Amino acid sequence: MQSSFTPEFLAKQWRNDGDIDASLKEGTLLEAEYRAPYVGHQPLEPLNGIGIVTDDRMEIWVGHQTPQSVQYIAAKAIGMKPEQVTFHNEWSGGSFGHRLEFENVRALAEIANQLRGTPVKIVFSREQDFLQDIPRQIAMGRYRGSVKDGKILATDVQVAATPPFKELLRRMDMPPDAPDGQLAVGIWNMYYDIPNYRAASFEVQGVSPSTTWRSVGASANGFFTESFIDELIHAAGLDPLQARIDMCKIPIYRTLLQTVGDMAGWTGPLGNGKGRGVAFVEAFGTAVAEIVEVTMTDAGIRIDKVWVAADVGKVVDPVNFENQVQGGVVWGLGHAMNCELTYANGSVQQTNYNHHEAMRMYQCPVIEVRGLENDYTVRGIGEPPVPPAAPALANAIFAATGKRIREMPFNKFIDFV
């Protein structure tokens, strides 16, 4: 992806505050490169479906996030019109973005069309699901920044990635003209008071296609941005939490950071092989701050506890809210620790959980959750807890060991217990 940071791949410059080029020449210059791999969706329920095709109609039963698109894709696969397809949307065992794609829909329509009048049921094996899954975008971030007199003076952000939402829309025959806005989440909405700030996204071409994955662009950009902010804060000699609070431009988000600090009893460095990391990301209109505490043992890093505060608006269902937040944290931590898809001869090399292993039960920490109800708007919580998990963990590992990890999965560089 080295050549992707060139003008012909520039999608959009999203922010250009102050004079970034001049300010980078002042103070102490920091540069860092971050990477996020392809990862799979792999809900416990693999893709499946039931369908029947007659001479003039098709009926299909699958779980999907875009019903009208199912009708269009199924009809196109067998030469019918969308209005000839009756779609029954089913309850489904998870998705994480997987059921925005159509691998099972096309296969089901084509097989049922060959067996007209006969109901057909398909269930992908786990290996088939891995092989046909369209993964999360592969991404790289190049960050530069300067610190002077105990303050962050400038940050220059460049992110290159396969455009997930844009590619999904193309597969739905709705090619967009605009740059993929998902590649800007986590870089345009960075709410720290840094006087000189520039952010741009680049769209990578010619590699494996990608699609939406839980928290989409923020899943990589949140890791990149909050990791680099932590590096700048450290270079400026500041406290990771207090510096974020002091720099935050939005009062209710300052309260969010203060809340998660109070929950964790943040008092500064822990010492004795223990460390805490903090991260704060807004995704899908919901801001989430997380603190992760780890211990460096003889066998590797142990994640001890996680504190999460979410500015979610009105909490309608407290039990489901807590479950969604805790699940998002486990999802974000597990994939940051262990998961990566690689390709050889056009095919994915990981075809089951033993090679794409998320967090295990014995690794799961206690996760304490609090929702802030600053207004009566009901906002989502299924995706926003994911982006802060990886950078909070990486920052905690640095606090405990002095080692910066700038690439996921982290198990390439450190063991977990």
mmCIF file with all atom_site columns, C-alpha atoms in Angstrom, residues 51-55 57 78 107-122:
data_model
loop_
_atom_site.group_PDB
_atom_site.id
_atom_site.type_symbol
_atom_site.label_atom_id
_atom_site.label_alt_id
_atom_site.label_comp_id
_atom_site.label_asym_id
_atom_site.label_entity_id
_atom_site.label_seq_id
_atom_site.pdbx_PDB_ins_code
_atom_site.Cartn_x
_atom_site.Cartn_y
_atom_site.Cartn_z
_atom_site.occupancy
_atom_site.B_iso_or_equiv
_atom_site.pdbx_formal_charge
_atom_site.auth_seq_id
_atom_site.auth_comp_id
_atom_site.auth_asym_id
_atom_site.auth_atom_id
_atom_site.pdbx_PDB_model_num
ATOM 1  C CA . GLY A 1 51  ? -35.654 -20.388 -1.437  1.00 0.00 ? 51  GLY A CA 1
ATOM 2  C CA . ILE A 1 52  ? -38.034 -21.665 -4.079  1.00 0.00 ? 52  ILE A CA 1
ATOM 3  C CA . VAL A 1 53  ? -38.255 -20.580 -7.722  1.00 0.00 ? 53  VAL A CA 1
ATOM 4  C CA . THR A 1 54  ? -41.202 -21.179 -10.008 1.00 0.00 ? 54  THR A CA 1
ATOM 5  C CA . ASP A 1 55  ? -41.650 -20.121 -13.627 1.00 0.00 ? 55  ASP A CA 1
ATOM 6  C CA . ARG A 1 57  ? -41.711 -16.013 -9.057  1.00 0.00 ? 57  ARG A CA 1
ATOM 7  C CA . ILE A 1 78  ? -31.958 -15.543 -12.237 1.00 0.00 ? 78  ILE A CA 1
ATOM 8  C CA . ALA A 1 107 ? -25.959 -18.928 -4.462  1.00 0.00 ? 107 ALA A CA 1
ATOM 9  C CA . LEU A 1 108 ? -29.446 -19.720 -3.177  1.00 0.00 ? 108 LEU A CA 1
ATOM 10 C CA . ALA A 1 109 ? -31.178 -18.043 -6.127  1.00 0.00 ? 109 ALA A CA 1
ATOM 11 C CA . GLU A 1 110 ? -29.008 -19.769 -8.720  1.00 0.00 ? 110 GLU A CA 1
ATOM 12 C CA . ILE A 1 111 ? -29.392 -23.239 -7.171  1.00 0.00 ? 111 ILE A CA 1
ATOM 13 C CA . ALA A 1 112 ? -33.156 -22.842 -6.666  1.00 0.00 ? 112 ALA A CA 1
ATOM 14 C CA . ASN A 1 113 ? -33.478 -21.677 -10.266 1.00 0.00 ? 113 ASN A CA 1
ATOM 15 C CA . GLN A 1 114 ? -31.912 -24.942 -11.426 1.00 0.00 ? 114 GLN A CA 1
ATOM 16 C CA . LEU A 1 115 ? -34.413 -26.891 -9.316  1.00 0.00 ? 115 LEU A CA 1
ATOM 17 C CA . ARG A 1 116 ? -37.598 -24.995 -10.096 1.00 0.00 ? 116 ARG A CA 1
ATOM 18 C CA . GLY A 1 117 ? -40.571 -25.951 -7.958  1.00 0.00 ? 117 GLY A CA 1
ATOM 19 C CA . THR A 1 118 ? -38.374 -27.554 -5.284  1.00 0.00 ? 118 THR A CA 1
ATOM 20 C CA . PRO A 1 119 ? -37.629 -25.767 -2.001  1.00 0.00 ? 119 PRO A CA 1
ATOM 21 C CA . VAL A 1 120 ? -33.881 -25.414 -1.507  1.00 0.00 ? 120 VAL A CA 1
ATOM 22 C CA . LYS A 1 121 ? -32.034 -24.849 1.761   1.00 0.00 ? 121 LYS A CA 1
ATOM 23 C CA . ILE A 1 122 ? -28.358 -23.897 1.921   1.00 0.00 ? 122 ILE A CA 1
#
